[in-house]
PDB file of C-alpha atoms in Angstrom:
ATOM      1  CA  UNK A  28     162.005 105.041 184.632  1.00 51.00           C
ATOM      2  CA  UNK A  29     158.766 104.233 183.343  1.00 60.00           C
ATOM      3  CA  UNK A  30     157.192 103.398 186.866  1.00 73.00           C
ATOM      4  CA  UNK A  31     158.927 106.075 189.149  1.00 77.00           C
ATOM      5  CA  UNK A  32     155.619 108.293 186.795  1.00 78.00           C
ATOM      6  CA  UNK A  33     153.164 105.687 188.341  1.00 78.00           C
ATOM      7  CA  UNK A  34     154.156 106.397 192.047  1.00 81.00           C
ATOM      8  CA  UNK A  35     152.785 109.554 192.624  1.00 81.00           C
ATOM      9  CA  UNK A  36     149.191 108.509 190.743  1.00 79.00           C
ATOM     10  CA  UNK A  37     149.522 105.098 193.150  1.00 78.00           C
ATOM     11  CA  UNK A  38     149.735 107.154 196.234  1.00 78.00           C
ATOM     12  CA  UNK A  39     146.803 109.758 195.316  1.00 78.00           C
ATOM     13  CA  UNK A  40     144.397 106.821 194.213  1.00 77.00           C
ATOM     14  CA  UNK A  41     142.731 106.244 198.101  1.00 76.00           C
ATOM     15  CA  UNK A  42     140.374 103.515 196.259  1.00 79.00           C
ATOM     16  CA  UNK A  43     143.230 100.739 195.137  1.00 81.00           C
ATOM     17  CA  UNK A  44     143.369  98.966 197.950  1.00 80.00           C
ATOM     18  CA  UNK A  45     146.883  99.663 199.340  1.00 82.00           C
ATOM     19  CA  UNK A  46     147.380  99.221 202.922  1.00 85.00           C
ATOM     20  CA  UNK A  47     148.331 102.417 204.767  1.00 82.00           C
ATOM     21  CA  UNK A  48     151.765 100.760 205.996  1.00 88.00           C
ATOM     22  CA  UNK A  49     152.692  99.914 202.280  1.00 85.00           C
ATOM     23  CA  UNK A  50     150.958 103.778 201.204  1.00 84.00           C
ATOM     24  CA  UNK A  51     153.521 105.135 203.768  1.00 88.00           C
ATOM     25  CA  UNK A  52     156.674 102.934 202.778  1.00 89.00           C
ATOM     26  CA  UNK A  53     156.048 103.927 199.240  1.00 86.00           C
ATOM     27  CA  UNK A  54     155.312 107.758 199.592  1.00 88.00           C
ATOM     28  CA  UNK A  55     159.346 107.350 201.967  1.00 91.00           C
ATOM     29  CA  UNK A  56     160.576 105.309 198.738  1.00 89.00           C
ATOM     30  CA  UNK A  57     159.560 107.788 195.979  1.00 89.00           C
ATOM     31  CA  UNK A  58     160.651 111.089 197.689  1.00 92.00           C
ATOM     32  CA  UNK A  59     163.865 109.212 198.346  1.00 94.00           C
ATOM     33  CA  UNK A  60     164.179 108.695 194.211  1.00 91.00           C
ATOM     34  CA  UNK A  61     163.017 112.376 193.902  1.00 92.00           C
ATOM     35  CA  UNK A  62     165.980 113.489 196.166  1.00 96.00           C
ATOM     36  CA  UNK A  63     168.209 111.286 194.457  1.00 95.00           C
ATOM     37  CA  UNK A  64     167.425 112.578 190.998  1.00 94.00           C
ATOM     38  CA  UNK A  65     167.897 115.929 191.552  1.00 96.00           C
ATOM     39  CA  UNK A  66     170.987 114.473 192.932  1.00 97.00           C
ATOM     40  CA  UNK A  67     171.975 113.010 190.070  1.00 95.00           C
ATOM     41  CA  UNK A  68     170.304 116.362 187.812  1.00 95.00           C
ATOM     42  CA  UNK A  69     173.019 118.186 189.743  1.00 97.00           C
ATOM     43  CA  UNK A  70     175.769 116.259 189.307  1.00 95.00           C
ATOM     44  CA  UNK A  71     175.017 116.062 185.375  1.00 94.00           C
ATOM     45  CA  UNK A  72     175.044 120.091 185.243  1.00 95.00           C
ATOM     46  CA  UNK A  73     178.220 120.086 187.222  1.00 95.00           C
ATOM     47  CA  UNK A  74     179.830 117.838 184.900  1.00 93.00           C
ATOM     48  CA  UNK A  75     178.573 119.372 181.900  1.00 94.00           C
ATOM     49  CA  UNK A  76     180.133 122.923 183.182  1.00 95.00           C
ATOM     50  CA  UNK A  77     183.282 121.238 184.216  1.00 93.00           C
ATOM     51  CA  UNK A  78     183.243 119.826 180.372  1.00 93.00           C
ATOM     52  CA  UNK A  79     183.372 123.471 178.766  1.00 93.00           C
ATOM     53  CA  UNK A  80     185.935 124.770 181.178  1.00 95.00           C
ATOM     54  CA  UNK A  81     188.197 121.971 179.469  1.00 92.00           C
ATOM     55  CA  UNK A  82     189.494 122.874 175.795  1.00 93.00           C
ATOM     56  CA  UNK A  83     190.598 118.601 175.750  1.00 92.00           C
ATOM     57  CA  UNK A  84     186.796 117.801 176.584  1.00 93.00           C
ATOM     58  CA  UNK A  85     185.228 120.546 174.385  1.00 93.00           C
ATOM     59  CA  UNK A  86     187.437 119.093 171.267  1.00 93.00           C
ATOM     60  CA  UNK A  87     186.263 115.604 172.061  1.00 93.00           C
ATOM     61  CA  UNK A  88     182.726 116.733 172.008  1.00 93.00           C
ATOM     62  CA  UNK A  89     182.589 117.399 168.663  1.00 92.00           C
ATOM     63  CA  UNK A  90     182.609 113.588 167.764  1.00 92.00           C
ATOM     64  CA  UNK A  91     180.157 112.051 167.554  1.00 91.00           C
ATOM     65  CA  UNK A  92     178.820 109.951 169.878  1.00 92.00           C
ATOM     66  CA  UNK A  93     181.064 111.231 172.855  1.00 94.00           C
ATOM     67  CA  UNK A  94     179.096 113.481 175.535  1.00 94.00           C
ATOM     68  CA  UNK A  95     180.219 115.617 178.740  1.00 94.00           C
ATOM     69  CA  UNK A  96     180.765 112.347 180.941  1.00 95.00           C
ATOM     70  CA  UNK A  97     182.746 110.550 178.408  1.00 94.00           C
ATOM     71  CA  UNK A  98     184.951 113.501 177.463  1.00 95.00           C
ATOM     72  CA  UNK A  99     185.370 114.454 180.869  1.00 95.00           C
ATOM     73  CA  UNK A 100     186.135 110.532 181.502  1.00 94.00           C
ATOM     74  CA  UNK A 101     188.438 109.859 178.499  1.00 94.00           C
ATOM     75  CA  UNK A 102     190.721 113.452 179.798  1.00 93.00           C
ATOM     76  CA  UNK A 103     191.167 112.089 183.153  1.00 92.00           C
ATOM     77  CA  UNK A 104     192.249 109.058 182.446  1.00 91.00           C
ATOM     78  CA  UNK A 105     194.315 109.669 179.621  1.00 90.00           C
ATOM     79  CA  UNK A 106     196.597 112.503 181.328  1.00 82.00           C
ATOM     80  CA  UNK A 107     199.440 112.135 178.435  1.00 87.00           C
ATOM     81  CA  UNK A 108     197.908 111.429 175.416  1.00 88.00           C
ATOM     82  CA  UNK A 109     202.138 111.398 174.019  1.00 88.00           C
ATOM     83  CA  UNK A 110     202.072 107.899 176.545  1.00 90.00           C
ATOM     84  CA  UNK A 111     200.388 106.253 173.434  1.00 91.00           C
ATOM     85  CA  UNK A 112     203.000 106.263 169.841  1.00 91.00           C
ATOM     86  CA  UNK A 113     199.759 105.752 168.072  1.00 92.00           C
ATOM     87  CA  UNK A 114     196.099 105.203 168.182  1.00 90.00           C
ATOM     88  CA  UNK A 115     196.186 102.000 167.746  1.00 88.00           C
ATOM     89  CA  UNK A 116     197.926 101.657 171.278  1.00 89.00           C
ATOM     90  CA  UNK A 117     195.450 103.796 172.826  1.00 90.00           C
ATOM     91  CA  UNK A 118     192.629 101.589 171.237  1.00 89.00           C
ATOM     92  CA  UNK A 119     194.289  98.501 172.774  1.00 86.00           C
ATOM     93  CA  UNK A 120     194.667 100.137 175.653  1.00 88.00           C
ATOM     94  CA  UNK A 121     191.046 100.617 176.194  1.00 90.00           C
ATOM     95  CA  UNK A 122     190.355  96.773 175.432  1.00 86.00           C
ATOM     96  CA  UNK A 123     188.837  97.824 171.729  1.00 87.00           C
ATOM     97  CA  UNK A 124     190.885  95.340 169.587  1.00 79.00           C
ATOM     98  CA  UNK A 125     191.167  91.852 168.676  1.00 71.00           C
ATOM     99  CA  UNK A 126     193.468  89.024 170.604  1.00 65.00           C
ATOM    100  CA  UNK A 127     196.036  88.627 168.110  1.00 65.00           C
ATOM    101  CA  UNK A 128     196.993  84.571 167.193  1.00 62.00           C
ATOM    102  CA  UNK A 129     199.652  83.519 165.241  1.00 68.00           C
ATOM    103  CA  UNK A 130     200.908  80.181 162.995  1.00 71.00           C
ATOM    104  CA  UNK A 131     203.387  80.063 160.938  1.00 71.00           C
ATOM    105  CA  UNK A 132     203.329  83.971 160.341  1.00 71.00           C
ATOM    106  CA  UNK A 133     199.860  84.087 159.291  1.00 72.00           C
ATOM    107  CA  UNK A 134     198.365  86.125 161.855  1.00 66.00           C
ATOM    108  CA  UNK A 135     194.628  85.401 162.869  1.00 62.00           C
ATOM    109  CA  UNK A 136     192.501  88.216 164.962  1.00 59.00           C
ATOM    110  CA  UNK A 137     190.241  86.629 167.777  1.00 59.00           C
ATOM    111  CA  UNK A 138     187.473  88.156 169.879  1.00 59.00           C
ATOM    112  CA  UNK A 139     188.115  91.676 172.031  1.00 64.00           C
ATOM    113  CA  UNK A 140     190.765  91.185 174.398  1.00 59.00           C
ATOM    114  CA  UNK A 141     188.280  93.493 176.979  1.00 64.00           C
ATOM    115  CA  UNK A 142     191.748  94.211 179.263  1.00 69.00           C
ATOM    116  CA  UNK A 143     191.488  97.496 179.192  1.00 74.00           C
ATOM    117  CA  UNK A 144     189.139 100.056 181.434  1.00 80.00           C
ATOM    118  CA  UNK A 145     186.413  98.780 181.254  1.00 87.00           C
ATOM    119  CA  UNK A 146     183.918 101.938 181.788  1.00 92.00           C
ATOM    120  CA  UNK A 147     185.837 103.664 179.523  1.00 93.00           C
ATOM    121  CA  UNK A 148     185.312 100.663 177.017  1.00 91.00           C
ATOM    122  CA  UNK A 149     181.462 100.922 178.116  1.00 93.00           C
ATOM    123  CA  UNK A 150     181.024 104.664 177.574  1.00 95.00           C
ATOM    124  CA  UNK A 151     182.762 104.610 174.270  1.00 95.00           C
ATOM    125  CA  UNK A 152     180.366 101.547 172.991  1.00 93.00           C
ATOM    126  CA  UNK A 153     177.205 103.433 174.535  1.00 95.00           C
ATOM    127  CA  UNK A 154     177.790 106.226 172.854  1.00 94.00           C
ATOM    128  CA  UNK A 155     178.385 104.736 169.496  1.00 94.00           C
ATOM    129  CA  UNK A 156     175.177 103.119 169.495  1.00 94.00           C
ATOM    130  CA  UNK A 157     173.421 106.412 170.160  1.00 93.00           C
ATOM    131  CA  UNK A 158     175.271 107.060 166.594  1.00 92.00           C
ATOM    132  CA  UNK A 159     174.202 104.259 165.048  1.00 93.00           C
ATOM    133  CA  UNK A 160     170.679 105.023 165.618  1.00 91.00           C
ATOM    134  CA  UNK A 161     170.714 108.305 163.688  1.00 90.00           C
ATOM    135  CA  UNK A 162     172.833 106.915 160.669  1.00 89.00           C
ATOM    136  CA  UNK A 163     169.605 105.591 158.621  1.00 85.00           C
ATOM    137  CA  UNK A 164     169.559 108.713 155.955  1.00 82.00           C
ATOM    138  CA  UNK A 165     172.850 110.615 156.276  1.00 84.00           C
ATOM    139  CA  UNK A 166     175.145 111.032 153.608  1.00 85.00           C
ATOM    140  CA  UNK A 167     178.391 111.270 155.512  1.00 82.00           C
ATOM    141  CA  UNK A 168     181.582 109.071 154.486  1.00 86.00           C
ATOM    142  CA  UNK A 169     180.996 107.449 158.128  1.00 85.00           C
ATOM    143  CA  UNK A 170     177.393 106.421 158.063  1.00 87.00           C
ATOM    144  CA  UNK A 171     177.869 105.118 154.386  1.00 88.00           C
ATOM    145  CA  UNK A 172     180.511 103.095 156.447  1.00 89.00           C
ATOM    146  CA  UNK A 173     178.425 102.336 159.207  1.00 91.00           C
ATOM    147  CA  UNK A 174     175.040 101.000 157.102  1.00 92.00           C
ATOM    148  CA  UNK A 175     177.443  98.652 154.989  1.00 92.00           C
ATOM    149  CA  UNK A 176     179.040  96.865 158.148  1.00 92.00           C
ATOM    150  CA  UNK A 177     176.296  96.687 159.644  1.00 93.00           C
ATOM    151  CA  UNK A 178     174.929  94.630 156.773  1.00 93.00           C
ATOM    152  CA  UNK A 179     178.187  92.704 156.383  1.00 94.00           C
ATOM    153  CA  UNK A 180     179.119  92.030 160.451  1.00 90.00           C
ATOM    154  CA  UNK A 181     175.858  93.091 161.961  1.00 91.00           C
ATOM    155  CA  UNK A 182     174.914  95.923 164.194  1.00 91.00           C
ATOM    156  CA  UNK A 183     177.175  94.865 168.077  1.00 90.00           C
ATOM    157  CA  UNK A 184     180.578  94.647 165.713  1.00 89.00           C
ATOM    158  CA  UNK A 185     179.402  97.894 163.912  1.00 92.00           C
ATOM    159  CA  UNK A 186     178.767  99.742 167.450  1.00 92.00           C
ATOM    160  CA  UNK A 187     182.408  97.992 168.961  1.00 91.00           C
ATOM    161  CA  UNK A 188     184.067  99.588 165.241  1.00 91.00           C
ATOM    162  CA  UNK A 189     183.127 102.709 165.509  1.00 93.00           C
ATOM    163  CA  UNK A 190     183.796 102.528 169.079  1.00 94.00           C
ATOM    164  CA  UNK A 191     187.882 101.899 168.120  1.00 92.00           C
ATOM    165  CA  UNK A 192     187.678 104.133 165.492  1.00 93.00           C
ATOM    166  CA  UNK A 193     186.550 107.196 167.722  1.00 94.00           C
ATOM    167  CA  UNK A 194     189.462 105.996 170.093  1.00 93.00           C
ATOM    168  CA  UNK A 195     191.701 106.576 167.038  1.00 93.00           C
ATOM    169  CA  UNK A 196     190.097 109.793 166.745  1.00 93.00           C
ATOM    170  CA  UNK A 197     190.495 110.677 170.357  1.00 94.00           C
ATOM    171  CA  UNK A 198     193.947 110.038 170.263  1.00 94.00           C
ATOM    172  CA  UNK A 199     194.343 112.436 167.258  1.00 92.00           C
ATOM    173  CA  UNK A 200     192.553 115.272 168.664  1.00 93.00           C
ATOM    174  CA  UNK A 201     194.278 115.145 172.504  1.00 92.00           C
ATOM    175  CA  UNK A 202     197.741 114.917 170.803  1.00 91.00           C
ATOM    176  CA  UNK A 203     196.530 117.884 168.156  1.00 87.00           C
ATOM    177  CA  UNK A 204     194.293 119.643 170.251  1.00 83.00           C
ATOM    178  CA  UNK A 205     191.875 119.615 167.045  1.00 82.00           C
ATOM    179  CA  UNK A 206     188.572 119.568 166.539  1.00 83.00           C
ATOM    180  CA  UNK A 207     186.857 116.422 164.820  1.00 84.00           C
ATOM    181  CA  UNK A 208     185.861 116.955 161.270  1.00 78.00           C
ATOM    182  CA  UNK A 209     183.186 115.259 159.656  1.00 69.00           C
ATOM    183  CA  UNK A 210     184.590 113.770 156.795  1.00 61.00           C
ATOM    184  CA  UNK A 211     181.799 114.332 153.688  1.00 53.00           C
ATOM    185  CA  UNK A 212     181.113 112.224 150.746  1.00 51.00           C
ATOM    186  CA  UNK A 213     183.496 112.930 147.607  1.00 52.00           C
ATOM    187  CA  UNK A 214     181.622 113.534 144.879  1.00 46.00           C
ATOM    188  CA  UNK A 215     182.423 112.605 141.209  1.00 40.00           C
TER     189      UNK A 215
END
């Protein structure tokens, strides 16, 4: 993103020694990425709209880490949220929990299975590491949470965690039609 704010500085400099074909291929290149920006800038503001015409999308907005595109993501492809008994199921579903192994009844949890849907996975994951980038001074229940397992299983399993645990929280608020609630710190 950096560079696209170069271009235009690159094609009004006459004295850097760029041949006129290049100059010309360049100037075609960047109003291309202009156009397809406000492209994209348009798309964003129709999916953010499209977010607060849906109550299911508005109520998932309200945790955090979970935006217009993965609220508007999670309700379309989760038309039943009943489908799922639990959300555990739902979490599974999405490829958030560990391959179960078993001996002799002692069950032992691998790595993420990962056979869910996938950009669903993705979004949920991105957006939980925009959360754990804010979590450094808040009191909450869930940051205390976060800043401990992140010192105990380090900062990718933290980001995956909270990633389940919002899918748990999904589930909850599609089958409730709730809001989240932040749960605060209990005090003594």
């Amino acid at each position: 993103m950096r560079a696209q704010h170069n271009i235009p500085d690159i094609l009004e400099d006459a004295c850097n020694g760029l041949p006129a074909l290049a100059r010309r291929l360049l100037q075609d290149v960047w109003q291309r990425i202009v156009q397809l920006n406000q492209q994209i800038l348009a798309y964003d503001r129709k999916l953010e709209a499209l977010a607060r015409q849906s109550e299911s999308a508005r109520n998932l907005m309200t945790i955090p880490g979970i935006g217009a595109i993965t609220a508007t993501a999670l309700v379309a492809s989760i038309a039943d949220p009943k489908q799922f008994h639990n959300g555990r199921q739902l979490t599974a579903w999405l490829g958030l929990t560990p391959r179960q192994y078993s001996t002799g009844g002692k069950p032992r949890l691998g790595r993420l299975t990962k056979q869910g849907d996938k950009y669903l996975r993705m979004l949920l994951i991105h957006g939980t590491r925009a959360v754990l980038a804010v979590i450094r001074d808040k009191p909450d229940r869930t940051s205390q949470w976060l800043r401990e397992l992140i010192v105990r299983r380090g900062y990718k399993r933290a980001a995956v965690a909270l990633a389940a645990k919002n899918a748990r929280i999904v589930w909850a608020i599609l089958n409730r039609g709730e809001t989240y609630r932040l749960a605060a710190v209990g005090r003594a």
